[in-house]
Amino acid sequence: MGVISEFRKMGKNGSYHQTLIKDLKRINEKLQFLGALNESLTEGIPFTVKDNICVKGFEARAGSKILGGYVPPFNATAVERMLAKGFGFLGKTQMDEFGFGSFGINTQVQARNPFNPDKVAGGSSSGAAVATAVMKYHVAIAESTGGSISNPAAFCGVLGFTPTYGTVSRYGLIDYANSLDKIGIMGRSGDDIREVFDIIKGADRYDSTCVDTKVKGEGKKKLVVINQLMKGIDEEILSSFDSLLSQLGEMGYKVEHVSIDSITKAIPAYYIISMAEASTNLAKYTGYKYGLQRESFTEKYNAFFTGARAAFGTEAKRRIVLGTFVRSESVKDKYYTKALQFRTAITNKLGQILKDAFIISPTMPITAPDFEQAAKLTPLQTYAMDSLTIPPNLSGLPHISFPCDYKRRMPVGAQLITGHFNDYALLDFVSEWEKRFEYRFKYSLGAI
Amino acid sequence: MKIGLEVHVALPTKSKLFCSCSSISDEPNSAICPICMGFPGSKPMLNGAALSQAINVANALNCKISESTSFVRKVYFYPDLPKSYQITQTQGAIGGNGSVELESKRIGIRRIQLEEDPAKIVREENYTLIDFNRSGVPLVEIVTEPDISSEEELREFVFALKSILYYLGIDIEKELKVDLNISVAKERVEIKNVTGLRNLIDAARYEIKRQQELVAKKQKVESETRSYNEKAMRTESSREKESDEEYGFIYDPDLTSYSTKSASVQKPVYAGKIAREYGKKYGGAAKTILELIQFDKRSLELIDYAKAKWPMQNIINVVEVLKKYGHMDIPDEKFTRLIEIAKSGTPVNEQVLKQVIKGAAVETSNVGSTDIDKEIKAMIKANQKLLKEYDKNPKVFNFIIGEVAKKLKANPKDVSARLSSILEKI
């Protein structure tokens, strides 16, 4: 039974929430994973929301200085649907600026890993993973563009579910790359994620890319490992993964190794498309309508805009410059158009495999690194961290990261991918896995 | 000489292109929402009515209509553009490869696209204000081939276009922005953002003359972008090359592709063609007919109603009078009566119009060989006996009137008047 059902049975109100908020504030001093907090919450199953998803009346910075002070006048559809079902909005969770990062460090407030505060929580949904790892009765609404749910879920030892692109409305999501952005869920059990998914999915009159296609749960007994993705992975992760595969073998799954040469193109294709789209999305931040407000209006507008846009962080600036470049007329065919072609080719290839199999891999090539280590990586080394999470994200395929081992007291995650709109199969899989494997959590705030 | 246009016209939809805000509003910044203000987190949703109207424009301009249509982001920084990109169309445009038929020429239409209007900039002496009411209003952009070759043709084209759009319920004058491309010699000059019909013609006239004078002096025409200074009534160099423009178009991933199949397509009305056709078939000057019907649906209705039954010249006269005195809503039988009066030779003036509208009798003066006369004479000829009896039996009189009126669908009062005058002469 998931925590949602358990909580409902207990029917906690009033002082429960106030105590939880007090405890949260205390632990947040150490782990720094929270944004705006709903201090007046008195009822409902608590849920947190990644800071790039709008909640009416609460500041949404999306990890950026340039959005400081932006209080959306509307709820994201996913939030609206959660509130309508009686869930209680608890607060916003920290993230890399606009989702640009793998460690939660590309922002002013850097969330820390609950297993070891010297280590990063992952990214970009860093705060959502920490919130899930520290609270018992809670679910997190997060978002993934290239791995921003799987990655921190693996680093913090929780479940991170990214549904098929287009099943959950993006209305109210502050865009990173619209053709890749997916609102998803973090939780502590397959049952909880299923319940929340059923609430937030479904067509929305405010998002043209969101559809009502029926979600299936066709289980597969074949697990495919893609050889090219298994390169550059830490030894200890590989040993955890081997042990996972043999346990799954005992559960009746058959493992098959396949080679897909084109899969290595997924990283450049992803970064080209996501940066091209991001550079158009970030164009709107010009310092006079919302968020950061410039005080002087005496400059010419170009100088004025430039002044406002100085507030972007380094990674955001890098992506604006690269994204603007790859879509410029003289090189567009060479980069942007080609990347779209690779996306289609890779999606078709993965689709064929997924007809009768799941694809399985570790989620991240390492366990959560120290802040110092993470900060030393070059942008290219950081982008390579996403090699396992990018393929399903690029292709809009549903995937879930689940804890499968612990190494040196840090969690190790594995990632399961299935075909479009077969999302329930992933949740069925983790429900089965949970019967065998016990997840460990260092904190369980709010537990009774 | 080659002239090509990019004409932007506002579509008369109730709501904006991508949100439900009203597209008509007075109070500045009153019809705005997170979507048309480009607030973070908001997403566009396509207004089906705007799509349908744009498809009708493409259809009326004889375009090949794409089976499905899609949108792109055109990125540039300007205070009137809330998202710093405009949602517009390129390859996935509504339609293209069309034409507008002029009296002696066909002007090619390269492309029809649907896009959102930026906000309105209000410049004051020491500051600038932005009114976002206009942000997101649907625009249709009509791109012509450079097929126009004189100021006269430009005028004819613009009025033909205005008329076609008028019959689709679109008022070109409500908001008109035109980019005007003129090359008298080889070099192309673009005059950007000319607003309103009058400025368009004035700007073209000025620019044609300017380029002609340069050519006559054997000087080079600079290939450049210019703007039109309304007050000074001249075009001025904007000091920028068109090749400098870099919009970095990418398809808009917030929108999908939209089928054009389900739109209900209206039959277009080509006033010029109708005027020429009616002139030939029913008489009357095509130019006069065109003047009446080009921007007046009711005139065309009245003419269509009467055209097969009465001489075109009489119809034209009556419609002109109706128009002048504001009685275009006249019922059919009174309209017919006015044409009869005109046809009888009595000039239809304000006085006559008032009488007919009131339902009072009107004396007609013409004694010529009208259809009524002919028919009466034929009746008399066929019934010589009746003629002898007519002064003894007044019923005979009524019988003739009845028969003639029925046959000609004429007004009995008129027949009666004609009959008396004929009988007096016998």
Short mmCIF file of N, CA and C in Angstrom, two decimals, chain A residues 6-155:
data_model
loop_
_atom_site.label_atom_id
_atom_site.label_comp_id
_atom_site.label_asym_id
_atom_site.label_seq_id
_atom_site.Cartn_x
_atom_site.Cartn_y
_atom_site.Cartn_z
N GLU A 6 -2.40 5.16 2.90
CA GLU A 6 -2.15 5.09 4.35
C GLU A 6 -2.57 6.40 5.03
N PHE A 7 -2.14 7.50 4.43
CA PHE A 7 -2.44 8.83 4.99
C PHE A 7 -3.94 9.07 5.03
N ARG A 8 -4.61 8.67 3.93
CA ARG A 8 -6.06 8.87 3.87
C ARG A 8 -6.76 8.13 5.00
N LYS A 9 -6.28 6.93 5.26
CA LYS A 9 -6.89 6.12 6.33
C LYS A 9 -6.74 6.80 7.69
N MET A 10 -5.55 7.43 7.86
CA MET A 10 -5.30 8.08 9.15
C MET A 10 -6.03 9.41 9.27
N GLY A 11 -6.25 10.06 8.14
CA GLY A 11 -6.98 11.33 8.12
C GLY A 11 -6.36 12.41 8.98
N LYS A 12 -5.11 12.79 8.66
CA LYS A 12 -4.39 13.79 9.46
C LYS A 12 -4.72 15.22 9.03
N ASN A 13 -5.03 16.07 9.98
CA ASN A 13 -5.32 17.47 9.67
C ASN A 13 -4.66 18.37 10.71
N GLY A 14 -4.76 19.69 10.46
CA GLY A 14 -4.40 20.68 11.47
C GLY A 14 -2.96 20.60 11.94
N SER A 15 -2.77 20.20 13.18
CA SER A 15 -1.45 20.29 13.80
C SER A 15 -0.44 19.40 13.09
N TYR A 16 -0.92 18.35 12.43
CA TYR A 16 0.01 17.47 11.72
C TYR A 16 0.85 18.29 10.74
N HIS A 17 0.14 19.08 9.91
CA HIS A 17 0.83 19.85 8.87
C HIS A 17 1.77 20.90 9.46
N GLN A 18 1.31 21.52 10.55
CA GLN A 18 2.12 22.56 11.16
C GLN A 18 3.41 21.98 11.73
N THR A 19 3.30 20.79 12.34
CA THR A 19 4.50 20.13 12.87
C THR A 19 5.44 19.76 11.72
N LEU A 20 4.85 19.23 10.66
CA LEU A 20 5.66 18.84 9.50
C LEU A 20 6.43 20.04 8.96
N ILE A 21 5.74 21.17 8.83
CA ILE A 21 6.38 22.38 8.28
C ILE A 21 7.53 22.82 9.20
N LYS A 22 7.31 22.72 10.50
CA LYS A 22 8.37 23.09 11.46
C LYS A 22 9.59 22.19 11.25
N ASP A 23 9.33 20.87 11.14
CA ASP A 23 10.43 19.91 10.94
C ASP A 23 11.14 20.16 9.61
N LEU A 24 10.34 20.46 8.61
CA LEU A 24 10.90 20.70 7.27
C LEU A 24 11.85 21.89 7.29
N LYS A 25 11.40 22.95 7.94
CA LYS A 25 12.22 24.16 7.99
C LYS A 25 13.56 23.86 8.65
N ARG A 26 13.49 23.02 9.69
CA ARG A 26 14.72 22.69 10.40
C ARG A 26 15.67 21.92 9.48
N ILE A 27 15.12 20.92 8.79
CA ILE A 27 15.99 20.09 7.95
C ILE A 27 16.44 20.86 6.70
N ASN A 28 15.61 21.82 6.32
CA ASN A 28 15.96 22.62 5.14
C ASN A 28 17.18 23.50 5.39
N GLU A 29 17.41 23.83 6.65
CA GLU A 29 18.62 24.61 6.95
C GLU A 29 19.86 23.83 6.54
N LYS A 30 19.75 22.52 6.63
CA LYS A 30 20.88 21.65 6.31
C LYS A 30 20.90 21.30 4.82
N LEU A 31 19.73 21.01 4.27
CA LEU A 31 19.68 20.46 2.91
C LEU A 31 19.27 21.46 1.82
N GLN A 32 18.73 22.59 2.20
CA GLN A 32 18.44 23.70 1.27
C GLN A 32 17.70 23.31 0.00
N PHE A 33 16.65 22.57 0.17
CA PHE A 33 15.94 22.07 -1.02
C PHE A 33 14.60 22.76 -1.28
N LEU A 34 14.21 23.65 -0.38
CA LEU A 34 12.89 24.27 -0.53
C LEU A 34 12.93 25.69 -1.08
N GLY A 35 11.90 26.01 -1.84
CA GLY A 35 11.68 27.39 -2.27
C GLY A 35 10.55 27.96 -1.44
N ALA A 36 9.61 28.66 -2.10
CA ALA A 36 8.46 29.23 -1.38
C ALA A 36 7.69 28.13 -0.66
N LEU A 37 7.33 28.38 0.61
CA LEU A 37 6.67 27.37 1.44
C LEU A 37 5.24 27.82 1.76
N ASN A 38 4.29 26.90 1.70
CA ASN A 38 2.91 27.22 2.04
C ASN A 38 2.70 27.02 3.54
N GLU A 39 3.04 28.04 4.30
CA GLU A 39 3.07 27.89 5.76
C GLU A 39 1.69 27.73 6.38
N SER A 40 0.67 28.04 5.64
CA SER A 40 -0.68 27.97 6.24
C SER A 40 -1.38 26.66 5.91
N LEU A 41 -0.64 25.69 5.40
CA LEU A 41 -1.28 24.40 5.04
C LEU A 41 -1.81 23.68 6.29
N THR A 42 -3.06 23.25 6.22
CA THR A 42 -3.62 22.54 7.37
C THR A 42 -4.27 21.22 6.98
N GLU A 43 -4.39 20.95 5.69
CA GLU A 43 -5.03 19.67 5.35
C GLU A 43 -4.57 19.14 4.00
N GLY A 44 -4.88 17.87 3.78
CA GLY A 44 -4.54 17.23 2.52
C GLY A 44 -3.22 16.50 2.56
N ILE A 45 -3.07 15.54 1.64
CA ILE A 45 -1.80 14.82 1.55
C ILE A 45 -0.78 15.79 0.95
N PRO A 46 0.34 16.02 1.65
CA PRO A 46 1.27 17.06 1.19
C PRO A 46 1.92 16.70 -0.15
N PHE A 47 1.99 17.70 -1.02
CA PHE A 47 2.78 17.53 -2.24
C PHE A 47 3.60 18.79 -2.48
N THR A 48 4.80 18.57 -3.04
CA THR A 48 5.65 19.71 -3.39
C THR A 48 5.68 19.84 -4.91
N VAL A 49 6.11 21.00 -5.36
CA VAL A 49 6.09 21.30 -6.79
C VAL A 49 7.44 21.91 -7.18
N LYS A 50 8.05 21.36 -8.22
CA LYS A 50 9.32 21.91 -8.71
C LYS A 50 9.13 23.38 -9.05
N ASP A 51 10.15 24.16 -8.81
CA ASP A 51 9.97 25.62 -8.87
C ASP A 51 9.78 26.18 -10.28
N ASN A 52 9.83 25.32 -11.32
CA ASN A 52 9.52 25.83 -12.66
C ASN A 52 8.06 25.54 -13.03
N ILE A 53 7.27 25.10 -12.04
CA ILE A 53 5.85 24.82 -12.30
C ILE A 53 5.03 25.81 -11.46
N CYS A 54 4.09 26.49 -12.12
CA CYS A 54 3.41 27.61 -11.47
C CYS A 54 2.36 27.17 -10.46
N VAL A 55 2.42 27.77 -9.28
CA VAL A 55 1.37 27.64 -8.27
C VAL A 55 0.93 29.07 -7.97
N LYS A 56 -0.35 29.31 -8.17
CA LYS A 56 -0.91 30.65 -8.02
C LYS A 56 -0.56 31.25 -6.65
N GLY A 57 0.02 32.44 -6.69
CA GLY A 57 0.29 33.14 -5.43
C GLY A 57 1.63 32.80 -4.79
N PHE A 58 2.38 31.85 -5.36
CA PHE A 58 3.69 31.52 -4.79
C PHE A 58 4.79 31.82 -5.80
N GLU A 59 5.84 32.47 -5.33
CA GLU A 59 6.93 32.84 -6.23
C GLU A 59 7.43 31.62 -7.01
N ALA A 60 7.65 31.80 -8.31
CA ALA A 60 8.22 30.75 -9.15
C ALA A 60 9.46 31.32 -9.81
N ARG A 61 10.63 30.89 -9.34
CA ARG A 61 11.88 31.44 -9.88
C ARG A 61 12.51 30.53 -10.91
N ALA A 62 12.10 29.26 -10.94
CA ALA A 62 12.74 28.27 -11.82
C ALA A 62 14.25 28.30 -11.64
N GLY A 63 14.68 28.54 -10.42
CA GLY A 63 16.12 28.54 -10.12
C GLY A 63 16.87 29.73 -10.66
N SER A 64 16.16 30.74 -11.15
CA SER A 64 16.84 31.85 -11.82
C SER A 64 16.65 33.18 -11.10
N LYS A 65 17.71 33.95 -11.10
CA LYS A 65 17.62 35.31 -10.54
C LYS A 65 16.68 36.18 -11.36
N ILE A 66 16.64 35.89 -12.67
CA ILE A 66 15.88 36.77 -13.56
C ILE A 66 14.37 36.67 -13.31
N LEU A 67 13.95 35.57 -12.64
CA LEU A 67 12.52 35.42 -12.32
C LEU A 67 12.22 35.80 -10.87
N GLY A 68 13.22 36.32 -10.18
CA GLY A 68 13.01 36.69 -8.77
C GLY A 68 11.81 37.60 -8.63
N GLY A 69 10.86 37.22 -7.79
CA GLY A 69 9.68 38.06 -7.59
C GLY A 69 8.52 37.73 -8.50
N TYR A 70 8.69 36.76 -9.41
CA TYR A 70 7.57 36.40 -10.29
C TYR A 70 6.58 35.53 -9.52
N VAL A 71 5.38 36.05 -9.31
CA VAL A 71 4.33 35.30 -8.64
C VAL A 71 3.24 35.02 -9.67
N PRO A 72 3.17 33.79 -10.16
CA PRO A 72 2.22 33.50 -11.24
C PRO A 72 0.79 33.75 -10.80
N PRO A 73 -0.02 34.32 -11.69
CA PRO A 73 -1.43 34.56 -11.37
C PRO A 73 -2.31 33.35 -11.69
N PHE A 74 -1.71 32.18 -11.90
CA PHE A 74 -2.51 31.01 -12.26
C PHE A 74 -1.80 29.74 -11.81
N ASN A 75 -2.57 28.64 -11.71
CA ASN A 75 -2.01 27.34 -11.37
C ASN A 75 -1.68 26.56 -12.63
N ALA A 76 -0.59 25.81 -12.61
CA ALA A 76 -0.34 24.83 -13.66
C ALA A 76 -1.48 23.82 -13.62
N THR A 77 -1.81 23.24 -14.76
CA THR A 77 -2.91 22.28 -14.82
C THR A 77 -2.68 21.10 -13.85
N ALA A 78 -1.44 20.60 -13.80
CA ALA A 78 -1.15 19.46 -12.91
C ALA A 78 -1.44 19.85 -11.45
N VAL A 79 -1.05 21.07 -11.09
CA VAL A 79 -1.27 21.55 -9.72
C VAL A 79 -2.78 21.70 -9.45
N GLU A 80 -3.45 22.30 -10.41
CA GLU A 80 -4.90 22.51 -10.30
C GLU A 80 -5.60 21.17 -10.04
N ARG A 81 -5.17 20.14 -10.77
CA ARG A 81 -5.82 18.83 -10.65
C ARG A 81 -5.50 18.18 -9.29
N MET A 82 -4.29 18.39 -8.79
CA MET A 82 -3.94 17.85 -7.47
C MET A 82 -4.77 18.52 -6.39
N LEU A 83 -4.89 19.85 -6.49
CA LEU A 83 -5.66 20.59 -5.48
C LEU A 83 -7.12 20.16 -5.51
N ALA A 84 -7.63 19.93 -6.74
CA ALA A 84 -9.03 19.54 -6.87
C ALA A 84 -9.30 18.19 -6.22
N LYS A 85 -8.26 17.36 -6.14
CA LYS A 85 -8.42 16.04 -5.51
C LYS A 85 -8.10 16.07 -4.01
N GLY A 86 -7.93 17.26 -3.48
CA GLY A 86 -7.76 17.39 -2.03
C GLY A 86 -6.33 17.27 -1.54
N PHE A 87 -5.36 17.23 -2.45
CA PHE A 87 -3.96 17.22 -1.99
C PHE A 87 -3.59 18.61 -1.48
N GLY A 88 -2.63 18.65 -0.55
CA GLY A 88 -2.28 19.94 0.06
C GLY A 88 -0.93 20.44 -0.45
N PHE A 89 -0.95 21.60 -1.08
CA PHE A 89 0.30 22.16 -1.60
C PHE A 89 1.18 22.63 -0.45
N LEU A 90 2.37 22.01 -0.36
CA LEU A 90 3.26 22.25 0.76
C LEU A 90 4.33 23.29 0.43
N GLY A 91 4.86 23.24 -0.78
CA GLY A 91 5.89 24.23 -1.13
C GLY A 91 6.57 23.91 -2.43
N LYS A 92 7.47 24.85 -2.83
CA LYS A 92 8.21 24.70 -4.08
C LYS A 92 9.57 24.08 -3.78
N THR A 93 10.12 23.39 -4.78
CA THR A 93 11.41 22.74 -4.58
C THR A 93 12.48 23.30 -5.52
N GLN A 94 13.70 23.35 -5.01
CA GLN A 94 14.83 23.97 -5.74
C GLN A 94 15.22 23.17 -6.97
N MET A 95 15.93 23.86 -7.86
CA MET A 95 16.31 23.25 -9.14
C MET A 95 17.46 24.03 -9.77
N ASP A 96 18.12 23.40 -10.76
CA ASP A 96 19.09 24.15 -11.56
C ASP A 96 18.34 25.20 -12.36
N GLU A 97 18.98 26.32 -12.63
CA GLU A 97 18.35 27.42 -13.35
C GLU A 97 17.68 26.92 -14.64
N PHE A 98 16.38 27.11 -14.73
CA PHE A 98 15.56 26.69 -15.88
C PHE A 98 15.73 25.21 -16.24
N GLY A 99 16.32 24.41 -15.34
CA GLY A 99 16.50 22.98 -15.63
C GLY A 99 17.84 22.68 -16.29
N PHE A 100 18.71 23.69 -16.35
CA PHE A 100 19.99 23.52 -17.04
C PHE A 100 21.05 22.97 -16.08
N GLY A 101 21.04 21.67 -15.83
CA GLY A 101 22.09 21.13 -14.98
C GLY A 101 21.82 19.71 -14.56
N SER A 102 22.87 19.04 -14.10
CA SER A 102 22.75 17.64 -13.71
C SER A 102 23.00 17.45 -12.22
N PHE A 103 23.35 18.53 -11.52
CA PHE A 103 23.74 18.37 -10.11
C PHE A 103 23.02 19.33 -9.16
N GLY A 104 22.13 20.14 -9.69
CA GLY A 104 21.46 21.10 -8.83
C GLY A 104 22.36 22.23 -8.35
N ILE A 105 23.49 22.43 -9.07
CA ILE A 105 24.44 23.45 -8.60
C ILE A 105 24.42 24.72 -9.45
N ASN A 106 23.66 24.70 -10.57
CA ASN A 106 23.59 25.90 -11.40
C ASN A 106 22.47 26.83 -10.93
N THR A 107 22.55 27.20 -9.67
CA THR A 107 21.55 28.09 -9.09
C THR A 107 22.10 28.64 -7.79
N GLN A 108 21.40 29.62 -7.23
CA GLN A 108 21.92 30.24 -6.02
C GLN A 108 21.77 29.35 -4.78
N VAL A 109 20.62 28.66 -4.69
CA VAL A 109 20.39 27.80 -3.53
C VAL A 109 20.58 26.35 -3.98
N GLN A 110 21.64 25.71 -3.48
CA GLN A 110 21.98 24.38 -3.97
C GLN A 110 21.54 23.30 -2.99
N ALA A 111 20.61 22.47 -3.43
CA ALA A 111 20.10 21.40 -2.56
C ALA A 111 21.19 20.37 -2.29
N ARG A 112 21.13 19.79 -1.07
CA ARG A 112 22.16 18.83 -0.67
C ARG A 112 21.58 17.44 -0.51
N ASN A 113 22.44 16.45 -0.71
CA ASN A 113 21.97 15.06 -0.69
C ASN A 113 21.67 14.59 0.73
N PRO A 114 20.49 14.07 1.00
CA PRO A 114 20.15 13.66 2.36
C PRO A 114 21.02 12.51 2.90
N PHE A 115 21.58 11.71 1.98
CA PHE A 115 22.45 10.62 2.44
C PHE A 115 23.82 11.14 2.88
N ASN A 116 24.21 12.28 2.33
CA ASN A 116 25.49 12.89 2.68
C ASN A 116 25.48 14.33 2.17
N PRO A 117 25.32 15.28 3.07
CA PRO A 117 25.15 16.68 2.65
C PRO A 117 26.36 17.26 1.92
N ASP A 118 27.48 16.55 1.90
CA ASP A 118 28.61 17.04 1.11
C ASP A 118 28.45 16.69 -0.36
N LYS A 119 27.45 15.87 -0.63
CA LYS A 119 27.24 15.44 -2.02
C LYS A 119 26.02 16.14 -2.62
N VAL A 120 26.04 16.20 -3.95
CA VAL A 120 24.94 16.87 -4.64
C VAL A 120 23.70 15.99 -4.59
N ALA A 121 22.55 16.61 -4.85
CA ALA A 121 21.29 15.87 -4.87
C ALA A 121 20.94 15.44 -6.29
N GLY A 122 21.72 15.90 -7.30
CA GLY A 122 21.39 15.63 -8.69
C GLY A 122 20.61 16.79 -9.27
N GLY A 123 20.26 16.64 -10.53
CA GLY A 123 19.56 17.77 -11.13
C GLY A 123 18.85 17.36 -12.42
N SER A 124 17.99 18.20 -12.89
CA SER A 124 17.76 19.50 -12.30
C SER A 124 16.70 19.49 -11.19
N SER A 125 15.90 18.43 -11.06
CA SER A 125 14.86 18.44 -10.01
C SER A 125 15.45 18.05 -8.66
N SER A 126 16.49 18.77 -8.25
CA SER A 126 17.22 18.43 -7.03
C SER A 126 16.31 18.47 -5.80
N GLY A 127 15.60 19.56 -5.62
CA GLY A 127 14.77 19.75 -4.43
C GLY A 127 13.65 18.74 -4.34
N ALA A 128 13.07 18.36 -5.49
CA ALA A 128 11.97 17.40 -5.50
C ALA A 128 12.45 16.04 -4.97
N ALA A 129 13.68 15.64 -5.38
CA ALA A 129 14.21 14.36 -4.95
C ALA A 129 14.51 14.39 -3.45
N VAL A 130 15.07 15.51 -2.97
CA VAL A 130 15.38 15.61 -1.55
C VAL A 130 14.08 15.58 -0.74
N ALA A 131 13.08 16.33 -1.18
CA ALA A 131 11.80 16.37 -0.46
C ALA A 131 11.22 14.96 -0.36
N THR A 132 11.32 14.20 -1.45
CA THR A 132 10.78 12.84 -1.44
C THR A 132 11.59 11.93 -0.51
N ALA A 133 12.90 12.22 -0.47
CA ALA A 133 13.77 11.38 0.36
C ALA A 133 13.64 11.69 1.86
N VAL A 134 13.15 12.86 2.20
CA VAL A 134 13.09 13.20 3.63
C VAL A 134 11.69 13.11 4.25
N MET A 135 10.64 13.11 3.42
CA MET A 135 9.28 13.11 3.97
C MET A 135 8.60 11.78 3.72
N LYS A 136 7.83 11.33 4.66
CA LYS A 136 7.16 10.05 4.45
C LYS A 136 5.87 10.21 3.64
N TYR A 137 4.94 11.02 4.16
CA TYR A 137 3.65 11.15 3.48
C TYR A 137 3.70 12.35 2.54
N HIS A 138 4.14 12.10 1.33
CA HIS A 138 4.38 13.21 0.41
C HIS A 138 4.63 12.65 -0.98
N VAL A 139 4.23 13.40 -2.00
CA VAL A 139 4.64 13.11 -3.37
C VAL A 139 5.14 14.41 -3.98
N ALA A 140 6.02 14.29 -4.98
CA ALA A 140 6.61 15.49 -5.59
C ALA A 140 6.22 15.56 -7.05
N ILE A 141 5.78 16.75 -7.46
CA ILE A 141 5.56 17.01 -8.88
C ILE A 141 6.87 17.61 -9.38
N ALA A 142 7.51 16.91 -10.32
CA ALA A 142 8.80 17.36 -10.84
C ALA A 142 8.71 17.48 -12.35
N GLU A 143 9.85 17.67 -12.99
CA GLU A 143 9.82 17.84 -14.44
C GLU A 143 11.15 17.39 -15.01
N SER A 144 11.08 16.77 -16.18
CA SER A 144 12.30 16.30 -16.85
C SER A 144 12.33 16.76 -18.30
N THR A 145 13.50 17.23 -18.72
CA THR A 145 13.69 17.56 -20.13
C THR A 145 14.65 16.53 -20.75
N GLY A 146 15.79 16.30 -20.05
CA GLY A 146 16.75 15.32 -20.55
C GLY A 146 17.16 14.31 -19.51
N GLY A 147 16.47 14.30 -18.38
CA GLY A 147 16.84 13.37 -17.32
C GLY A 147 16.69 13.97 -15.94
N SER A 148 16.05 15.10 -15.87
CA SER A 148 15.96 15.86 -14.62
C SER A 148 15.10 15.22 -13.54
N ILE A 149 14.40 14.13 -13.88
CA ILE A 149 13.69 13.38 -12.83
C ILE A 149 14.51 12.13 -12.46
N SER A 150 14.91 11.37 -13.48
CA SER A 150 15.68 10.14 -13.22
C SER A 150 16.94 10.42 -12.42
N ASN A 151 17.69 11.42 -12.86
CA ASN A 151 19.00 11.72 -12.27
C ASN A 151 18.92 11.99 -10.76
N PRO A 152 18.18 12.98 -10.29
CA PRO A 152 18.15 13.23 -8.83
C PRO A 152 17.46 12.10 -8.07
N ALA A 153 16.48 11.41 -8.73
CA ALA A 153 15.83 10.29 -8.06
C ALA A 153 16.87 9.21 -7.75
N ALA A 154 17.76 8.95 -8.71
CA ALA A 154 18.80 7.94 -8.51
C ALA A 154 19.77 8.38 -7.41
N PHE A 155 20.21 9.64 -7.47
CA PHE A 155 21.18 10.15 -6.50
C PHE A 155 20.61 10.18 -5.07
#
